[in-house]
PDB file of C-alpha atoms in Angstrom:
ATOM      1  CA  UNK A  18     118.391  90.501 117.512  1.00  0.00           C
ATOM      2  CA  UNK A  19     120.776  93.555 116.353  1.00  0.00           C
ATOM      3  CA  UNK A  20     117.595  93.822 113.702  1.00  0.00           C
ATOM      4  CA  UNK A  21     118.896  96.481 110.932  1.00  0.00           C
ATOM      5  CA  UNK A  22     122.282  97.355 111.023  1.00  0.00           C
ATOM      6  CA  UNK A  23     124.299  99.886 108.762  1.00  0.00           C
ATOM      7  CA  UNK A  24     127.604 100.795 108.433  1.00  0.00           C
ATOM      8  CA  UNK A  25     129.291 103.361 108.391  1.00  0.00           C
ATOM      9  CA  UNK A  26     127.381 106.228 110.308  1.00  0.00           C
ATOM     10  CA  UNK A  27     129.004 109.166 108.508  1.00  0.00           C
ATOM     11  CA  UNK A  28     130.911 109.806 105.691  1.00  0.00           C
ATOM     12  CA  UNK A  29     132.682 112.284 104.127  1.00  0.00           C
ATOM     13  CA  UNK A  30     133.513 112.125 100.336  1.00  0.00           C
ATOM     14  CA  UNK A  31     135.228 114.254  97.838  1.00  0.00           C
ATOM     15  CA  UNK A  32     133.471 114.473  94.360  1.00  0.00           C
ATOM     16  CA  UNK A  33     133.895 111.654  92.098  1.00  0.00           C
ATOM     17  CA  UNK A  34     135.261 109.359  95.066  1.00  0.00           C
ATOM     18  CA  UNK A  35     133.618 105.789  95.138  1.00  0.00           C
ATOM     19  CA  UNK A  36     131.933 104.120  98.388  1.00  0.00           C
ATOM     20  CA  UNK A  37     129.708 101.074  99.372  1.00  0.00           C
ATOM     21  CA  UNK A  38     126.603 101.298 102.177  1.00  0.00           C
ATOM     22  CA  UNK A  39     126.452  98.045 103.794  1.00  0.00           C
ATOM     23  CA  UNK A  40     123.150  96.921 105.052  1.00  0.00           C
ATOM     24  CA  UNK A  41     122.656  93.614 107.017  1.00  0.00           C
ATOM     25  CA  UNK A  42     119.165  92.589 108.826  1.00  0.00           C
ATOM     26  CA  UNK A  43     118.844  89.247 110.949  1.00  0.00           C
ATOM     27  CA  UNK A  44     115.154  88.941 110.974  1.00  0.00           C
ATOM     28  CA  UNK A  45     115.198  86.715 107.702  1.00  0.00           C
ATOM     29  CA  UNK A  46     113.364  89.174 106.052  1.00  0.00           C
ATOM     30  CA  UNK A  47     112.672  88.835 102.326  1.00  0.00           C
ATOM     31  CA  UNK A  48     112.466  92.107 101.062  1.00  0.00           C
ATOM     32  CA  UNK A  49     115.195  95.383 101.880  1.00  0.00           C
ATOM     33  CA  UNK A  50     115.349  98.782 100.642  1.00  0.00           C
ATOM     34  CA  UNK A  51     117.676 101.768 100.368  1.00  0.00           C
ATOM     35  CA  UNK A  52     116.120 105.164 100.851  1.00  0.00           C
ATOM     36  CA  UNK A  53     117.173 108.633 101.264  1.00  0.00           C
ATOM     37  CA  UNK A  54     115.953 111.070 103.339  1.00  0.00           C
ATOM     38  CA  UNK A  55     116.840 115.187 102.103  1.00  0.00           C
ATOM     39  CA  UNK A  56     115.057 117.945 104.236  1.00  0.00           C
ATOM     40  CA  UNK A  57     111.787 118.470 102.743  1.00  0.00           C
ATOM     41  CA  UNK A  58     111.583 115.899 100.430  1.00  0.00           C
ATOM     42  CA  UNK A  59     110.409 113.163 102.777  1.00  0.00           C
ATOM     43  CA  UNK A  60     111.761 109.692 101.828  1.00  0.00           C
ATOM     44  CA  UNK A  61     112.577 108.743  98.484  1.00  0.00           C
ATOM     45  CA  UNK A  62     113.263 105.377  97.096  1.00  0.00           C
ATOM     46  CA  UNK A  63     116.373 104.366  95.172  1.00  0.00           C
ATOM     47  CA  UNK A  64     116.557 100.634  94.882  1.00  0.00           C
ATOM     48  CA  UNK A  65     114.686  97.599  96.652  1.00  0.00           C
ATOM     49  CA  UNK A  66     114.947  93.701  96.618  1.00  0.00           C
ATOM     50  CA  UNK A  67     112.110  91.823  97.242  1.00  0.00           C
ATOM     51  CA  UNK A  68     114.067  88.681  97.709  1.00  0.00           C
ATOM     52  CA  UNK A  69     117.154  87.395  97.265  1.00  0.00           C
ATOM     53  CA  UNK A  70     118.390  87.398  93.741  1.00  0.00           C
ATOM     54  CA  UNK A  71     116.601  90.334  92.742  1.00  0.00           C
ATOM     55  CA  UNK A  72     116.391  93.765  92.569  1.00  0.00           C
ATOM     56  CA  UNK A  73     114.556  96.967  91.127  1.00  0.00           C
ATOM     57  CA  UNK A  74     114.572 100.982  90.460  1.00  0.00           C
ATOM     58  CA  UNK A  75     112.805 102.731  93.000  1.00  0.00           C
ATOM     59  CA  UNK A  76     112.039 106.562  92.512  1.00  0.00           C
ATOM     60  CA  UNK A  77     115.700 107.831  92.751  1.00  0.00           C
ATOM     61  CA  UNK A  78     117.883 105.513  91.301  1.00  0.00           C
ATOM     62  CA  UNK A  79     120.238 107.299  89.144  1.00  0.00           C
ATOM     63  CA  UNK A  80     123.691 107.522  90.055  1.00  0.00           C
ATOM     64  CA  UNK A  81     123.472 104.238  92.380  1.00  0.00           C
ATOM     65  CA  UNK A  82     124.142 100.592  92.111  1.00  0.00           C
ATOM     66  CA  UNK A  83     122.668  98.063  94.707  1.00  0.00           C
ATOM     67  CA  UNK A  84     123.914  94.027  95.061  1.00  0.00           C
ATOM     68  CA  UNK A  85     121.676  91.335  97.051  1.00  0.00           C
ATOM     69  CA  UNK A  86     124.496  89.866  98.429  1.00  0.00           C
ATOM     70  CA  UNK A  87     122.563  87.405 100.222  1.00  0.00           C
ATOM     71  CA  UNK A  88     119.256  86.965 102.496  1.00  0.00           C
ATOM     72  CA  UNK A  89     120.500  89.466 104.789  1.00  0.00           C
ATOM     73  CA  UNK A  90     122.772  91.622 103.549  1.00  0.00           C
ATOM     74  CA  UNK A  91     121.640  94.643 100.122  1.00  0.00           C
ATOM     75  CA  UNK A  92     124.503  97.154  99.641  1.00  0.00           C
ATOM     76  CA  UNK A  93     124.335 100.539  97.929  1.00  0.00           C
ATOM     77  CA  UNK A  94     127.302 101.702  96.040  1.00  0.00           C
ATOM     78  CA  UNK A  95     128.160 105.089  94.644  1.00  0.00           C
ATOM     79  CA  UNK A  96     130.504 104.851  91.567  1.00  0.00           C
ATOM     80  CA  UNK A  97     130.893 109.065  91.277  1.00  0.00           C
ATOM     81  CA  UNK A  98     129.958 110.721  94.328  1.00  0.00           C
ATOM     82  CA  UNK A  99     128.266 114.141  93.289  1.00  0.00           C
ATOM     83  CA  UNK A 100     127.248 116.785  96.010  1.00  0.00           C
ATOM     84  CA  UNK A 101     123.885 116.169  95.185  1.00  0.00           C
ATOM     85  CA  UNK A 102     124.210 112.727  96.590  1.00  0.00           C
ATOM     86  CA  UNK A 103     124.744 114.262  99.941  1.00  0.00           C
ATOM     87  CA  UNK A 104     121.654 113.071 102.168  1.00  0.00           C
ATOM     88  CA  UNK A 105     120.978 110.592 105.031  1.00  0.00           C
ATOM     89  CA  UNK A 106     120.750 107.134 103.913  1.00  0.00           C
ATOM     90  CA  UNK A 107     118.435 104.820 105.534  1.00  0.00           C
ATOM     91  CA  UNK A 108     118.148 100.991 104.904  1.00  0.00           C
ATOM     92  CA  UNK A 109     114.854  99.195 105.575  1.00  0.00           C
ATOM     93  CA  UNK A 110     113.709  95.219 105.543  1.00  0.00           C
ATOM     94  CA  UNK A 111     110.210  93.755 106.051  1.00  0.00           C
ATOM     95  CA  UNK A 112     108.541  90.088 105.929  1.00  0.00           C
ATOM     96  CA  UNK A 113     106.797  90.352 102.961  1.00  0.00           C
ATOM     97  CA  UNK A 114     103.725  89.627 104.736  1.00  0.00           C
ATOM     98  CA  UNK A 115     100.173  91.787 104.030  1.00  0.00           C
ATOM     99  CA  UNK A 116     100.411  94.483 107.096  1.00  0.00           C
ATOM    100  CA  UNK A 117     104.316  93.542 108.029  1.00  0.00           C
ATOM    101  CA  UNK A 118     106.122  96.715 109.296  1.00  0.00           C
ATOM    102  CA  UNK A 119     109.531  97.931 107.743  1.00  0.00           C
ATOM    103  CA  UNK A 120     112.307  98.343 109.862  1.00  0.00           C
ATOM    104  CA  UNK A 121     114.677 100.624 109.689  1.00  0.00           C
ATOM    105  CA  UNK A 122     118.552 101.097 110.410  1.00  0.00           C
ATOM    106  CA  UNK A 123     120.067 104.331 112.271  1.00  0.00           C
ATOM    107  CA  UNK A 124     121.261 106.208 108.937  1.00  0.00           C
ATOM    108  CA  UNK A 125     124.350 106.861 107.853  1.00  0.00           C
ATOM    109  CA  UNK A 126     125.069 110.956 107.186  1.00  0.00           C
ATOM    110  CA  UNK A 127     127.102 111.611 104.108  1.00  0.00           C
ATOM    111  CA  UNK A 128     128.668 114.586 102.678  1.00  0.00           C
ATOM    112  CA  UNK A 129     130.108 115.193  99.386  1.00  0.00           C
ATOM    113  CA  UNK A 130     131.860 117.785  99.093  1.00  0.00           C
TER     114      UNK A 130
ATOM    115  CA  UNK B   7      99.144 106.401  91.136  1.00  0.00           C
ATOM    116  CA  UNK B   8      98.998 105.619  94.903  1.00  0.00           C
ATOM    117  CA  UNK B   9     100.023 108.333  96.893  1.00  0.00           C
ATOM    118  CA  UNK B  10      99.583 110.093 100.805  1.00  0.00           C
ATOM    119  CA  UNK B  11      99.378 112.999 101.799  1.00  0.00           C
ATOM    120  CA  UNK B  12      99.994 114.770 105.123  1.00  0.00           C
ATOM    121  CA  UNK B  13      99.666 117.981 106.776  1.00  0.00           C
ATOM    122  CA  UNK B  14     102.533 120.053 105.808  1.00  0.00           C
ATOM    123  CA  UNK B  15     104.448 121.145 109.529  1.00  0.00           C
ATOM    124  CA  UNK B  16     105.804 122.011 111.708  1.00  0.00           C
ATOM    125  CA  UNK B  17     103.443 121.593 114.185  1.00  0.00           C
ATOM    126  CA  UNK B  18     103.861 123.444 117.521  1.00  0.00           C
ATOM    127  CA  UNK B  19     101.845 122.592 120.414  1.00  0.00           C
ATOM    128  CA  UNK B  20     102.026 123.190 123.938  1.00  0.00           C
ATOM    129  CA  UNK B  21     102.837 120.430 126.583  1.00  0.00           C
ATOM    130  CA  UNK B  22      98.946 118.478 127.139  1.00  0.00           C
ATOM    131  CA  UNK B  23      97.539 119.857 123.963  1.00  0.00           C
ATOM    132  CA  UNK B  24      95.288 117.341 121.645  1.00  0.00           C
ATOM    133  CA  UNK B  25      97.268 116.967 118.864  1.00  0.00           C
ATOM    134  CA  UNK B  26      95.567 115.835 115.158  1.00  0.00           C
ATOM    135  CA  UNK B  27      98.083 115.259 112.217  1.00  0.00           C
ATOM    136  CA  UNK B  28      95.507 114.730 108.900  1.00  0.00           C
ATOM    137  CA  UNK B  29      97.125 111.814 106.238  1.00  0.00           C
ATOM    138  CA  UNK B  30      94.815 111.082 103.030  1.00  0.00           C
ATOM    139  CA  UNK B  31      95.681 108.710 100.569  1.00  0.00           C
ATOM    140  CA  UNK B  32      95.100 107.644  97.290  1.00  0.00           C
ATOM    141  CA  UNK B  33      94.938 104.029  96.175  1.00  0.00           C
ATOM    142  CA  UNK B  34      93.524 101.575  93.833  1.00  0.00           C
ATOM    143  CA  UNK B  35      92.335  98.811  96.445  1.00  0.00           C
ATOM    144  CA  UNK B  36      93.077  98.343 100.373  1.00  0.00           C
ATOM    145  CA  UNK B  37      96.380  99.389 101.447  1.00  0.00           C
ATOM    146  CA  UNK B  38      97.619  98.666 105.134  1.00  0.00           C
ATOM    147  CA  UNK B  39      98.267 101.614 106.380  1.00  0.00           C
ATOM    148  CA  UNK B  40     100.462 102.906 109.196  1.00  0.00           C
ATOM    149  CA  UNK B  41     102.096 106.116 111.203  1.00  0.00           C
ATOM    150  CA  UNK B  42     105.626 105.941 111.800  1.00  0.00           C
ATOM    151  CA  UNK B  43     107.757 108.358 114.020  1.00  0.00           C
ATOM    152  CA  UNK B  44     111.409 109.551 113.851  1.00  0.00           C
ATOM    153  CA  UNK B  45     113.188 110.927 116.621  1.00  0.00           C
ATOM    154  CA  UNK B  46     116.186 113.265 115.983  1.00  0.00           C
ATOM    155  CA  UNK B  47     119.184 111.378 115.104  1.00  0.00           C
ATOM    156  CA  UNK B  48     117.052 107.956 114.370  1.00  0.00           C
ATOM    157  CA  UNK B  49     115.683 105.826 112.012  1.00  0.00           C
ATOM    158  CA  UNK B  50     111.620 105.439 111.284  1.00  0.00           C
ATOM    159  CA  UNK B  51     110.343 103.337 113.872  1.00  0.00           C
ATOM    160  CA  UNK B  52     106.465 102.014 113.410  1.00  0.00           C
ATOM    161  CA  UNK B  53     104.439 103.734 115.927  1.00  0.00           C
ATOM    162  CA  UNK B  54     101.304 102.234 114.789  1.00  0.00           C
ATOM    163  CA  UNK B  55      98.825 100.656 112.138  1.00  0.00           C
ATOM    164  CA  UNK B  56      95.959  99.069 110.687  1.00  0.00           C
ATOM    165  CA  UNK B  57      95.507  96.679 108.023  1.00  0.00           C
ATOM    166  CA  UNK B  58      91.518  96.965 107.166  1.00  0.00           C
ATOM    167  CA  UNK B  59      88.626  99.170 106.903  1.00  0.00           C
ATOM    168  CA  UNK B  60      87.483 100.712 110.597  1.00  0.00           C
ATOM    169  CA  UNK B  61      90.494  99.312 111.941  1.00  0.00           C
ATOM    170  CA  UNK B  62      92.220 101.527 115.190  1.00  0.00           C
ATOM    171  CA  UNK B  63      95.824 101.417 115.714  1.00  0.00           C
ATOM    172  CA  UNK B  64      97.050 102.465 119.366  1.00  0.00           C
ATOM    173  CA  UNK B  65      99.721 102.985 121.094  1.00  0.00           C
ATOM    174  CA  UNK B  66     101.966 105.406 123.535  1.00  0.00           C
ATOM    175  CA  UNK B  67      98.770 107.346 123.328  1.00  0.00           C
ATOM    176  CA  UNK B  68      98.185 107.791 119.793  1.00  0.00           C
ATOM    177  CA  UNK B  69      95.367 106.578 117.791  1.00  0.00           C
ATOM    178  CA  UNK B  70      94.355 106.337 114.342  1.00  0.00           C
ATOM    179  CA  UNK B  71      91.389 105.245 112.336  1.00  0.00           C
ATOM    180  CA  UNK B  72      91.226 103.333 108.995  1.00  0.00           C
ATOM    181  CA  UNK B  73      88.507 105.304 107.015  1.00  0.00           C
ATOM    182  CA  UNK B  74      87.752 103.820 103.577  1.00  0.00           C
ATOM    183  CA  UNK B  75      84.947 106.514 103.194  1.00  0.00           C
ATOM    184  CA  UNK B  76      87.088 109.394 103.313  1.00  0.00           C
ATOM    185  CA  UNK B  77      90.604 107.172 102.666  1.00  0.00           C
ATOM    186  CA  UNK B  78      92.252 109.110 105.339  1.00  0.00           C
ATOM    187  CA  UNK B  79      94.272 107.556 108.707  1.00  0.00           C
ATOM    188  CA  UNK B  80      94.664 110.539 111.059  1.00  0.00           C
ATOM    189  CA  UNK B  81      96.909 110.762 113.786  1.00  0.00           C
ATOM    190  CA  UNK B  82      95.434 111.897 117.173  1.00  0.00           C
ATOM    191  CA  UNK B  83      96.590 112.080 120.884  1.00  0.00           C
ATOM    192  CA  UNK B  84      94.771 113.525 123.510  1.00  0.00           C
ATOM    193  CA  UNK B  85      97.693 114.857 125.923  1.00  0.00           C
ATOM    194  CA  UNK B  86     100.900 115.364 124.099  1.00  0.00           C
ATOM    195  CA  UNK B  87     104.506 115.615 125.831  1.00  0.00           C
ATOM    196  CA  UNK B  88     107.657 117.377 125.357  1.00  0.00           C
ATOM    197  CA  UNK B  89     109.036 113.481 124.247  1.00  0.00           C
ATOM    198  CA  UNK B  90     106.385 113.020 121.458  1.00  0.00           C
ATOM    199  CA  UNK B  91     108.910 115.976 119.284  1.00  0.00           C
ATOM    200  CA  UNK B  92     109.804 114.557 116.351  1.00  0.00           C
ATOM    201  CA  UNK B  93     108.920 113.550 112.652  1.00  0.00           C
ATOM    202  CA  UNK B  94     105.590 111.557 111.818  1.00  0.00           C
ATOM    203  CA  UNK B  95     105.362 109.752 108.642  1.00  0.00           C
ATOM    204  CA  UNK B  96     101.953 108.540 107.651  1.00  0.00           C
ATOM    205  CA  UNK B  97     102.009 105.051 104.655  1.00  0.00           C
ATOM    206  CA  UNK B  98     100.507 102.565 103.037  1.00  0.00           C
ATOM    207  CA  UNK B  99     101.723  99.453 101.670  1.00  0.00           C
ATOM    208  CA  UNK B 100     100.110  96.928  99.285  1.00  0.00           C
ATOM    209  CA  UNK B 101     102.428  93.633 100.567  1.00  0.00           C
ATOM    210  CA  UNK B 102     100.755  91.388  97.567  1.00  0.00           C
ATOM    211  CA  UNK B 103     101.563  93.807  94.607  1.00  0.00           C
ATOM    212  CA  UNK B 104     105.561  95.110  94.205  1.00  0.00           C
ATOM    213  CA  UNK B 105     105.972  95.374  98.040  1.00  0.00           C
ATOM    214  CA  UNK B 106     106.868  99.012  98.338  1.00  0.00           C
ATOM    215  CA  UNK B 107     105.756 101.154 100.905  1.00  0.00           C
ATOM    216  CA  UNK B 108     104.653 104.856  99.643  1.00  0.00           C
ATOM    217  CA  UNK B 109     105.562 107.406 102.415  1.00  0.00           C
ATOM    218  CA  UNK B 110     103.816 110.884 103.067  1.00  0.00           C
ATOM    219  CA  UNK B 111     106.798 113.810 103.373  1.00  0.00           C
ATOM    220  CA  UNK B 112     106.686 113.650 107.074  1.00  0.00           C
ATOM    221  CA  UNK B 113     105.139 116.511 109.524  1.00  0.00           C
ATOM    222  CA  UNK B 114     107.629 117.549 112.180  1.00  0.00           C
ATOM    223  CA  UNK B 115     106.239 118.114 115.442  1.00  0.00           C
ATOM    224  CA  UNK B 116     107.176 120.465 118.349  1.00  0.00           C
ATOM    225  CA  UNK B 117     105.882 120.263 121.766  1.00  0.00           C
ATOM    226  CA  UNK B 118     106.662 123.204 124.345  1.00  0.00           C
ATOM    227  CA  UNK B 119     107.186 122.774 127.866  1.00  0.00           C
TER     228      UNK B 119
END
């Protein structure tokens, strides 16, 4: 099991570019979730999906769009990159079940400049 | 609202120091509840957790107790290494209401040789 993958691991982006996050997860988990992670602030929620076909706001969810593509793949997209979108991005799945962990992916770095 | 709170860091201890990280929540009901680490460079990885009132998570050393009385899951070790350096993020998690898992803002840690 890969568990959660992301892609890419960095990414640099000039303001007002557009880019997708791809998440994918092979544990046939029901729920995933995109957080980021700024220095100080902990982790914030933007968007999860706690199963396929749907999805909500989290904390942070301006200036984002997410897609349940399927099962095992949730994608975060960024119409307008603005610098304050620059942050580590982590992508997380769990069972669903009372107590299940979340797992996490490695992050992917980006930069707007 | 539910919430957590943790002991603002960083933490520096010297190699085979006891080490106590304090997390308090605040929830309507009986959250799981769990500690997860980060490592520099890495995603959150569970390090441990416990779904129930007097409940003890362990492991790699590190304990923590459930306490409904004083709703608070602190982190102990006894002996703690240069490897144990890195972020510690205490949560809780209601996995019958909306699913989402409410983090603390992490305490970094730093153990000296």
């Amino acid at each position: 099991n890969a568990g959660v993958t992301q892609t890419p691991k960095f990414q640099v982006l000039k303001t007002g570019q557009s880019m997708t996050l791809q998440c994918a997860q092979d544990m046939n988990h029901n729920s995933m979730y995109w957080y980021r992670q700024d220095p100080g602030m902990g982790l914030r929620l933007i968007y999860y999906s706690a199963s396929e076909g749907t999805t909500d706001k989290g904390e942070v969810p301006n200036g984002y769009n997410v897609s349940r593509l399927n099962k095992r793949e949730f994608s975060l997209r960024l119409e307008s990159a603005a610098p304050s979108q620059t942050s580590v991005y982590f992508c997380a799945s769990t069972a669903g079940l009372a107590g299940g962990e979340q797992f996490f992916g490695p992050g992917t770095r980006l930069t707007v400049l | 609202g539910n919430s957590v709170t943790q002991m603002e860091g960083p933490v520096t201890l010297s190699e085979e120091a006891f080490l106590t990280i304090n997390c308090t929540y605040t929830a309507t009901g009986y959250p799981s509840l769990f500690w997860y680490v980060q490592y520099p460079g890495e995603g959150l990885q569970l390090l441990l957790k416990a779904t129930k009132a007097d409940d003890k998570g362990s492991n790699k050393g590190f304990e923590a107790t459930y306490r409904k009385e004083t709703t608070s899951f602190h982190l102990e070790k006894g002996s703690v290494q240069v490897s144990d350096s890195a972020v510690y993020f205490c949560a809780l998690r209601f996995a019958e209401r909306d699913d989402k898992i409410i983090f603390g803002k992490g305490t970094r840690l730093h153990i000296l040789p």
